[in-house]
Amino acid sequence: MAAGPTPVDPFILRQLSAETEVRARLLHAEASTADGAPTELMTMVEQAVDGLRDELVAASHDLAANPEVAFEEHRSSAALADLVEAHGIGVTRGAHGLPTALRAEVGSTEAGMATIAILSEYDALPDIGHGCGHNIIASAGLGAFLALASLGDQLGGRVVWLGTPAEEGGSGKELMALDGAFADVGAAIMVHPFTYDLADSVFLGRRQLRATFTGIPSHASAQPFMGRNALDAVNLTYTGVGLHRQQMPPTDRVHCVVTDGGQRPNVIPERAELLFYVRSEYPQSLKILSQRIADIAEGAALMTGCAVELHWDESPPYLPLRTNGPLAKLWNSRYGGRGRDMLPAGVVSGTFAGSTDFGNVSYRLPGLHAMVKITDPEKSLHTREFAAAAVTETADQVVLDSAFALAAVALDYLSDAELRRSVAADFDQAGGVLDVPSYFR
Ligand SMILES: [Zn+2]
Ligand SMILES: [Zn+2]
């Protein structure tokens, strides 16, 4: 037995102070000296996006009408790949080891030119179709890529377009990253539909835990004293996690379901199991929370005389989202330039937070995951109402505006070495590259 209480990790306290300092510094930040891309090129990109309007809107509606869930996006990825080929650009189907992933590239990296990646998601949700609006992500990302491709030799760098399956469970981007999808890429950008326009939003890291308890079965009436009850261990774990909630920072989340609670009332359950999602705003706080949940499950096992096996992350964990400051600022200027009402970070409540596998990308290289407003704040992602909102005229205009702004940010990045330096410096200041596969081991 430990001699004293388990030590409390002061990480959250330090992190909250550090964030306050960053916000205070931003209030007095000097204007950037970066110029971005030349105006003539920007005008060409704008015209190219306008010329793609019919194709992009058709692609968005086509995906919405034919939703496919994670790893099964065969029709969707084929439709997008066909569109790339129709513009005379080669595309790799089944890229990076995933049958429904795509990759296409334009431009070059001669003479030290830079590379940026633009990402398209296209998986849907069971039963409710494109309730996360990934049809918009797919079409906007592809539109940006095709518009940039039309610049030919004037692009001044390389653009990689990645079709990334299985965001809604499965962590497609992590699997692609492990296969080298982001090797030699300087930054990665994408959009996601939402109920507000903001470049910098909160997404929580997410791990899965399967806690399997093993007891000793016995006749529940005749010889209960000969048993060890695995369901009791589940009950105490659930209760212990519930009590722990008071000590959690408000940005931590734990939710679980009982996936096995025994077979019959007249047999003391030999086996019982809980499946958890454990979420937090930072990799380090997610690690701390994971340890607390593990301790609670082990304590419950000890109390009931059961054994417990903890199986973490049967599919890769999702890291929290880290937004690159200069890329977010640029997005606000380019997307805001289309008449959008951009909200600074911290204005929209961080409580509306889910998770995204783009988080894993954002801890490998500078990332932008901009949220784009397609409907009013009362609506919620992952509903049939949101799926309907993803194919309106408002949503179609968002596809166009997002395609332009993604292309504009990419072009700024490729054109402006000073901007690239500030993007890289911001990434380093935020902690630099995190070794994602080994982080939770
Ligand atoms: Zn979603
Ligand atoms: Zn989504």
Coordinates of C-alpha atoms and ligand atoms in Angstrom, one line a residue:
M1 CA 0.0 0.0 0.0
A2 CA 1.2 3.5 -0.8
A3 CA 2.3 5.6 2.2
G4 CA 0.3 8.7 1.2
P5 CA -2.1 9.9 -1.4
T6 CA -1.3 9.6 -5.1
P7 CA 0.6 12.8 -6.0
V8 CA -1.5 15.4 -7.9
D9 CA 0.1 16.4 -11.2
P10 CA 0.2 20.2 -11.4
F11 CA 0.1 20.2 -15.3
I12 CA -3.4 21.7 -15.7
L13 CA -2.6 24.6 -13.3
R14 CA 0.6 25.4 -15.2
Q15 CA -1.2 25.1 -18.5
L16 CA -4.0 27.5 -17.5
S17 CA -1.4 30.1 -16.4
A18 CA 0.5 29.7 -19.7
E19 CA -2.6 30.2 -21.7
T20 CA -3.5 33.4 -19.9
E21 CA 0.0 34.6 -20.7
V22 CA -0.4 33.7 -24.4
R23 CA -3.7 35.5 -24.6
A24 CA -2.3 38.6 -22.9
R25 CA 0.7 38.6 -25.3
L26 CA -1.6 38.3 -28.4
L27 CA -3.4 41.5 -27.3
H28 CA -0.2 43.4 -27.9
A29 CA 1.2 41.4 -30.8
E30 CA 3.0 43.2 -33.6
A31 CA 1.4 42.9 -37.0
S32 CA 3.0 40.2 -39.2
T33 CA 5.6 41.3 -41.7
A34 CA 4.6 38.5 -44.1
D35 CA 3.1 39.6 -47.4
G36 CA 1.4 36.5 -48.6
A37 CA 1.0 35.6 -52.2
P38 CA 1.0 38.2 -55.1
T39 CA -2.4 39.7 -55.9
E40 CA -2.4 38.5 -59.5
L41 CA -2.0 34.9 -58.4
M42 CA -4.8 35.3 -55.8
T43 CA -7.1 36.7 -58.5
M44 CA -6.4 33.7 -60.7
V45 CA -7.2 31.3 -57.9
E46 CA -10.4 33.1 -57.1
Q47 CA -11.5 32.9 -60.8
A48 CA -10.5 29.2 -60.9
V49 CA -12.7 28.4 -57.9
D50 CA -15.6 30.3 -59.4
G51 CA -15.2 28.2 -62.6
L52 CA -15.4 25.0 -60.5
R53 CA -18.7 26.0 -58.8
D54 CA -21.0 23.5 -60.6
E55 CA -18.6 20.6 -60.2
L56 CA -17.9 21.2 -56.5
V57 CA -21.6 21.7 -55.6
A58 CA -22.5 18.6 -57.6
A59 CA -19.8 16.6 -55.8
S60 CA -21.0 17.8 -52.4
H61 CA -24.6 16.9 -53.1
D62 CA -23.6 13.6 -54.6
L63 CA -21.7 12.5 -51.5
A64 CA -24.5 13.7 -49.3
A65 CA -27.0 11.6 -51.2
N66 CA -24.9 8.5 -51.0
P67 CA -23.4 8.4 -47.5
E68 CA -20.9 5.7 -46.6
V69 CA -19.4 5.0 -43.2
A70 CA -15.8 4.8 -42.1
F71 CA -13.5 2.6 -44.2
E72 CA -16.4 1.8 -46.6
E73 CA -16.3 5.1 -48.6
H74 CA -15.8 3.2 -51.9
R75 CA -18.3 5.0 -54.0
S76 CA -17.4 8.4 -52.5
S77 CA -13.7 8.1 -52.9
A78 CA -14.1 6.8 -56.5
A79 CA -16.3 9.8 -57.3
L80 CA -13.7 12.2 -56.0
A81 CA -10.9 10.4 -57.7
D82 CA -12.8 10.5 -61.0
L83 CA -13.2 14.2 -60.7
V84 CA -9.4 14.7 -60.1
E85 CA -8.7 12.6 -63.2
A86 CA -11.2 14.5 -65.2
H87 CA -9.0 17.6 -64.7
G88 CA -6.0 15.7 -66.1
I89 CA -4.3 15.0 -62.8
G90 CA -3.1 11.6 -61.7
V91 CA -4.5 10.2 -58.4
T92 CA -3.5 7.3 -56.2
R93 CA -6.5 5.2 -55.2
G94 CA -6.0 3.1 -52.0
A95 CA -3.2 5.5 -50.9
H96 CA -1.1 4.9 -47.7
G97 CA -2.5 1.4 -47.1
L98 CA -6.2 2.3 -46.9
P99 CA -8.4 1.1 -49.8
T100 CA -10.6 4.3 -49.7
A101 CA -7.8 6.8 -49.2
L102 CA -6.6 9.1 -52.0
R103 CA -3.5 11.1 -52.8
A104 CA -2.8 13.5 -55.6
E105 CA 0.0 16.1 -56.0
V106 CA 0.8 19.1 -58.2
G107 CA 3.8 21.4 -58.4
S108 CA 7.4 20.8 -57.4
T109 CA 9.9 21.2 -54.6
E110 CA 12.8 22.3 -56.8
A111 CA 15.1 25.0 -55.4
G112 CA 13.9 24.5 -51.8
M113 CA 10.3 25.2 -52.5
A114 CA 7.8 24.2 -49.8
T115 CA 4.9 21.7 -49.6
I116 CA 1.5 22.1 -48.1
A117 CA -1.3 19.4 -47.7
I118 CA -5.0 20.0 -48.1
L119 CA -7.2 17.3 -46.6
S120 CA -10.7 16.1 -47.6
E121 CA -12.8 13.8 -45.4
Y122 CA -15.8 12.0 -46.8
D123 CA -17.1 9.4 -44.3
A124 CA -20.6 9.6 -42.9
L125 CA -22.4 8.4 -39.8
P126 CA -24.5 5.2 -39.5
D127 CA -28.2 6.0 -39.9
I128 CA -28.0 9.7 -40.1
G129 CA -25.8 10.1 -43.2
H130 CA -23.7 13.3 -43.5
G131 CA -24.7 14.6 -40.2
C132 CA -21.1 15.8 -39.7
G133 CA -21.1 17.5 -43.1
H134 CA -18.0 15.8 -44.5
N135 CA -19.5 16.2 -48.0
I136 CA -18.6 19.9 -47.6
I137 CA -15.1 19.1 -46.4
A138 CA -14.5 16.8 -49.3
S139 CA -15.7 19.2 -51.9
A140 CA -14.0 22.3 -50.5
G141 CA -10.6 20.6 -50.1
L142 CA -10.8 19.2 -53.6
G143 CA -11.9 22.6 -55.0
A144 CA -8.8 24.3 -53.4
F145 CA -6.5 21.6 -54.9
L146 CA -8.0 21.9 -58.4
A147 CA -7.8 25.7 -58.3
L148 CA -4.2 25.6 -57.3
A149 CA -3.4 23.0 -59.9
S150 CA -4.7 25.4 -62.6
L151 CA -1.8 27.8 -61.8
G152 CA 0.6 25.3 -63.3
D153 CA 4.3 26.5 -63.1
Q154 CA 3.2 29.7 -61.2
L155 CA 2.3 27.6 -58.1
G156 CA 5.8 28.1 -56.6
G157 CA 5.8 24.9 -54.5
R158 CA 4.0 21.6 -54.1
V159 CA 0.4 20.9 -53.0
V160 CA -0.6 17.4 -51.8
W161 CA -4.3 16.6 -51.7
L162 CA -5.2 13.7 -49.3
G163 CA -8.5 12.0 -49.2
T164 CA -8.7 10.8 -45.6
P165 CA -11.2 8.1 -44.7
A166 CA -12.6 7.1 -41.3
E167 CA -12.6 10.3 -39.3
E168 CA -15.7 9.1 -37.4
G169 CA -13.9 6.3 -35.6
G170 CA -11.0 4.5 -37.0
S171 CA -8.5 7.4 -37.0
G172 CA -7.8 7.2 -40.7
K173 CA -5.4 10.2 -40.6
E174 CA -3.3 8.5 -38.0
L175 CA -3.1 5.3 -40.1
M176 CA -2.1 7.4 -43.1
A177 CA 0.5 9.4 -41.1
L178 CA 2.1 6.1 -39.9
D179 CA 2.4 5.2 -43.6
G180 CA 4.3 8.5 -44.3
A181 CA 1.4 10.6 -45.8
F182 CA 2.9 13.7 -44.2
A183 CA 6.6 13.1 -44.8
D184 CA 8.1 16.3 -46.3
V185 CA 4.9 18.2 -45.8
G186 CA 5.4 21.6 -44.1
A187 CA 1.8 22.3 -43.0
A188 CA -1.7 20.7 -43.3
I189 CA -5.0 22.5 -43.7
M190 CA -8.7 21.6 -43.9
V191 CA -12.2 22.9 -43.0
H192 CA -15.1 21.4 -41.1
P193 CA -18.7 22.7 -41.2
F194 CA -20.1 24.0 -37.9
T195 CA -22.5 26.6 -36.5
Y196 CA -19.8 29.4 -36.2
D197 CA -16.9 30.7 -38.3
L198 CA -13.7 30.2 -36.4
A199 CA -10.2 29.2 -37.2
D200 CA -9.2 28.1 -33.7
S201 CA -11.5 25.8 -31.8
V202 CA -11.3 23.2 -29.1
F203 CA -11.1 19.5 -30.0
L204 CA -10.3 17.1 -27.2
G205 CA -7.9 14.1 -27.4
R206 CA -9.7 10.8 -27.1
R207 CA -8.6 7.4 -25.9
Q208 CA -10.6 4.2 -25.6
L209 CA -10.4 1.8 -22.7
R210 CA -11.9 -1.6 -22.4
A211 CA -11.9 -2.8 -18.8
T212 CA -12.6 -6.5 -18.5
F213 CA -13.2 -7.9 -15.0
T214 CA -12.9 -11.6 -14.2
G215 CA -14.5 -13.1 -11.0
I216 CA -15.5 -16.5 -9.9
P217 CA -18.9 -17.9 -10.8
S218 CA -21.0 -19.6 -8.3
H219 CA -24.7 -20.3 -7.6
A220 CA -26.1 -16.9 -6.6
S221 CA -28.6 -18.3 -4.2
A222 CA -27.2 -21.6 -2.9
Q223 CA -23.4 -20.7 -2.6
P224 CA -23.0 -16.9 -3.1
F225 CA -20.1 -17.0 -0.6
M226 CA -18.1 -19.1 -3.1
G227 CA -18.2 -16.4 -5.7
R228 CA -16.3 -13.2 -6.8
N229 CA -18.7 -10.8 -8.6
A230 CA -17.3 -9.2 -11.7
L231 CA -20.4 -7.1 -12.1
D232 CA -19.8 -5.6 -8.7
A233 CA -16.3 -4.5 -10.0
V234 CA -18.0 -2.8 -12.9
N235 CA -20.5 -1.1 -10.6
L236 CA -17.7 0.2 -8.3
T237 CA -15.7 1.4 -11.3
Y238 CA -18.6 3.3 -12.7
T239 CA -19.3 4.9 -9.3
G240 CA -15.7 5.7 -8.7
V241 CA -15.4 7.5 -12.1
G242 CA -18.6 9.4 -11.3
L243 CA -17.1 10.6 -8.0
H244 CA -13.8 11.5 -9.7
R245 CA -15.7 13.9 -12.0
Q246 CA -15.7 16.6 -9.2
Q247 CA -11.9 16.7 -9.3
M248 CA -11.6 16.8 -13.1
P249 CA -10.9 20.1 -15.0
P250 CA -14.0 21.1 -16.9
T251 CA -12.3 20.2 -20.2
D252 CA -11.9 16.5 -19.3
R253 CA -14.7 14.1 -20.3
V254 CA -15.2 10.4 -19.4
H255 CA -18.2 8.4 -20.7
C256 CA -18.7 4.6 -20.7
V257 CA -21.2 1.8 -21.3
V258 CA -21.5 -1.6 -19.9
T259 CA -20.7 -4.1 -22.7
D260 CA -21.0 -7.2 -20.5
G261 CA -22.9 -7.4 -17.2
G262 CA -23.1 -11.2 -16.8
Q263 CA -25.5 -13.8 -18.2
R264 CA -28.1 -14.8 -15.6
P265 CA -29.2 -13.5 -12.2
N266 CA -28.8 -16.9 -10.6
V267 CA -25.0 -17.1 -11.4
I268 CA -22.6 -14.7 -9.8
P269 CA -21.1 -13.0 -13.0
E270 CA -17.7 -14.4 -13.9
R271 CA -17.1 -11.8 -16.5
A272 CA -18.1 -8.1 -16.8
E273 CA -16.8 -5.3 -19.0
L274 CA -16.9 -1.5 -19.5
L275 CA -16.0 0.4 -22.6
F276 CA -14.8 4.0 -22.0
Y277 CA -14.1 7.1 -24.0
V278 CA -11.6 9.2 -22.1
R279 CA -11.1 12.8 -23.4
S280 CA -9.0 15.8 -22.5
E281 CA -7.8 19.0 -24.0
Y282 CA -4.0 18.3 -23.9
P283 CA -2.0 15.1 -24.5
Q284 CA -0.5 15.4 -21.0
S285 CA -3.8 15.9 -19.2
L286 CA -5.2 13.0 -21.2
K287 CA -2.4 10.9 -19.9
I288 CA -3.1 12.0 -16.3
L289 CA -6.8 11.3 -16.6
S290 CA -6.0 7.9 -18.1
Q291 CA -4.0 7.0 -15.1
R292 CA -6.8 8.0 -12.7
I293 CA -9.3 5.8 -14.6
A294 CA -6.9 2.9 -14.5
D295 CA -6.4 3.3 -10.8
I296 CA -10.1 3.4 -10.2
A297 CA -10.7 0.2 -12.1
E298 CA -7.8 -1.6 -10.4
G299 CA -9.1 -0.4 -7.0
A300 CA -12.6 -1.8 -7.8
A301 CA -11.0 -5.1 -8.8
L302 CA -9.2 -5.2 -5.5
M303 CA -12.3 -4.4 -3.5
T304 CA -14.3 -7.2 -5.1
G305 CA -11.5 -9.8 -5.3
C306 CA -11.7 -9.8 -9.1
A307 CA -9.0 -9.6 -11.7
V308 CA -9.0 -6.7 -14.2
E309 CA -7.4 -6.4 -17.7
L310 CA -7.1 -2.9 -19.2
H311 CA -7.1 -2.8 -23.0
W312 CA -6.2 0.8 -24.2
D313 CA -6.7 2.1 -27.7
E314 CA -7.8 -0.9 -29.8
S315 CA -7.8 1.7 -32.6
P316 CA -5.3 4.6 -32.5
P317 CA -6.0 7.4 -29.9
Y318 CA -7.1 10.8 -31.2
L319 CA -4.9 13.6 -30.0
P320 CA -6.3 17.0 -29.1
L321 CA -6.3 19.7 -31.8
R322 CA -3.3 22.1 -31.8
T323 CA -4.1 25.1 -34.0
N324 CA -1.1 27.0 -35.6
G325 CA -1.4 30.7 -34.7
P326 CA -0.1 32.3 -38.0
L327 CA -2.2 29.8 -40.1
A328 CA -5.3 30.7 -38.1
K329 CA -4.6 34.4 -38.5
L330 CA -4.2 34.0 -42.2
W331 CA -7.5 32.0 -42.4
N332 CA -9.3 34.8 -40.6
S333 CA -8.1 37.3 -43.2
R334 CA -8.7 35.1 -46.3
Y335 CA -12.0 33.5 -45.3
G336 CA -13.1 36.8 -43.6
G337 CA -12.3 38.5 -46.9
R338 CA -15.3 36.5 -48.4
G339 CA -17.6 38.5 -46.0
R340 CA -17.5 36.0 -43.2
D341 CA -17.9 37.0 -39.6
M342 CA -14.8 35.4 -38.1
L343 CA -14.8 34.8 -34.3
P344 CA -11.5 34.9 -32.4
A345 CA -10.4 31.9 -30.3
G346 CA -12.1 31.7 -26.9
V347 CA -15.4 33.4 -27.9
V348 CA -17.3 30.3 -28.7
S349 CA -17.6 28.1 -25.6
G350 CA -15.1 25.2 -25.6
T351 CA -17.8 23.0 -24.1
F352 CA -19.0 22.1 -27.6
A353 CA -16.0 20.0 -28.0
G354 CA -15.7 16.6 -29.8
S355 CA -12.6 15.0 -31.1
T356 CA -10.9 14.7 -34.6
D357 CA -8.1 12.6 -36.0
F358 CA -6.7 15.8 -37.4
G359 CA -5.5 16.3 -33.9
N360 CA -2.8 13.6 -34.6
V361 CA -1.7 15.5 -37.7
S362 CA -1.5 18.8 -35.7
Y363 CA 1.0 17.3 -33.3
R364 CA 3.2 16.2 -36.2
L365 CA 3.3 19.4 -38.3
P366 CA 1.7 22.8 -38.2
G367 CA -2.1 22.4 -38.8
L368 CA -5.3 24.4 -39.4
H369 CA -8.7 22.9 -38.9
A370 CA -11.0 25.8 -39.6
M371 CA -14.7 25.6 -38.6
V372 CA -17.1 27.1 -41.2
K373 CA -20.6 28.1 -40.4
I374 CA -23.3 26.5 -42.5
T375 CA -26.3 26.9 -40.1
D376 CA -27.5 28.5 -36.8
P377 CA -26.0 27.7 -33.4
E378 CA -29.0 25.8 -32.1
K379 CA -28.3 23.0 -34.5
S380 CA -25.8 20.3 -33.5
L381 CA -23.3 18.2 -35.4
H382 CA -24.2 14.5 -35.8
T383 CA -27.9 15.1 -36.3
R384 CA -30.3 14.7 -39.3
E385 CA -30.9 18.4 -39.1
F386 CA -27.2 19.1 -39.7
A387 CA -27.2 16.6 -42.6
A388 CA -30.0 18.6 -44.2
A389 CA -28.1 21.8 -43.5
A390 CA -25.1 20.5 -45.4
V391 CA -26.9 20.6 -48.8
T392 CA -28.5 24.0 -48.7
E393 CA -27.6 27.0 -50.9
T394 CA -25.9 28.4 -47.8
A395 CA -23.8 25.3 -47.5
D396 CA -23.0 25.4 -51.2
Q397 CA -21.6 28.9 -50.9
V398 CA -19.5 27.7 -47.9
V399 CA -18.0 25.1 -50.2
L400 CA -17.0 27.8 -52.6
D401 CA -15.7 30.2 -50.1
S402 CA -13.8 27.5 -48.2
A403 CA -12.3 26.2 -51.4
F404 CA -11.0 29.7 -52.2
A405 CA -9.8 30.4 -48.6
L406 CA -8.0 27.0 -48.4
A407 CA -6.3 27.7 -51.8
A408 CA -5.4 31.2 -50.7
V409 CA -3.8 30.1 -47.4
A410 CA -1.9 27.4 -49.3
L411 CA -0.7 29.9 -51.9
D412 CA 0.4 32.4 -49.2
Y413 CA 2.3 29.6 -47.5
L414 CA 4.1 28.5 -50.6
S415 CA 4.8 32.1 -51.7
D416 CA 6.1 33.6 -48.5
A417 CA 9.2 32.3 -46.7
E418 CA 8.8 34.8 -43.9
L419 CA 5.3 33.4 -43.2
R420 CA 6.6 29.9 -43.3
R421 CA 9.2 30.8 -40.7
S422 CA 6.5 32.2 -38.4
V423 CA 4.4 29.1 -38.9
A424 CA 7.3 26.9 -37.9
A425 CA 8.3 29.1 -35.0
D426 CA 4.7 29.0 -33.6
F427 CA 4.7 25.2 -33.9
D428 CA 8.0 24.9 -32.0
Q429 CA 6.8 27.3 -29.3
A430 CA 3.7 25.1 -28.8
G431 CA 6.0 22.2 -28.1
G432 CA 7.1 21.0 -31.6
V433 CA 6.7 17.5 -32.9
L434 CA 5.2 14.9 -30.5
D435 CA 6.0 11.3 -31.1
V436 CA 2.3 10.3 -31.5
P437 CA 2.6 6.4 -31.7
S438 CA 4.7 6.1 -28.6
Y439 CA 3.1 8.9 -26.5
F440 CA 0.7 6.9 -24.4
R441 CA 2.8 3.7 -24.2
Ligands
ZN1 ZN -18.3 14.0 -36.7
ZN2 ZN -16.7 15.6 -38.7

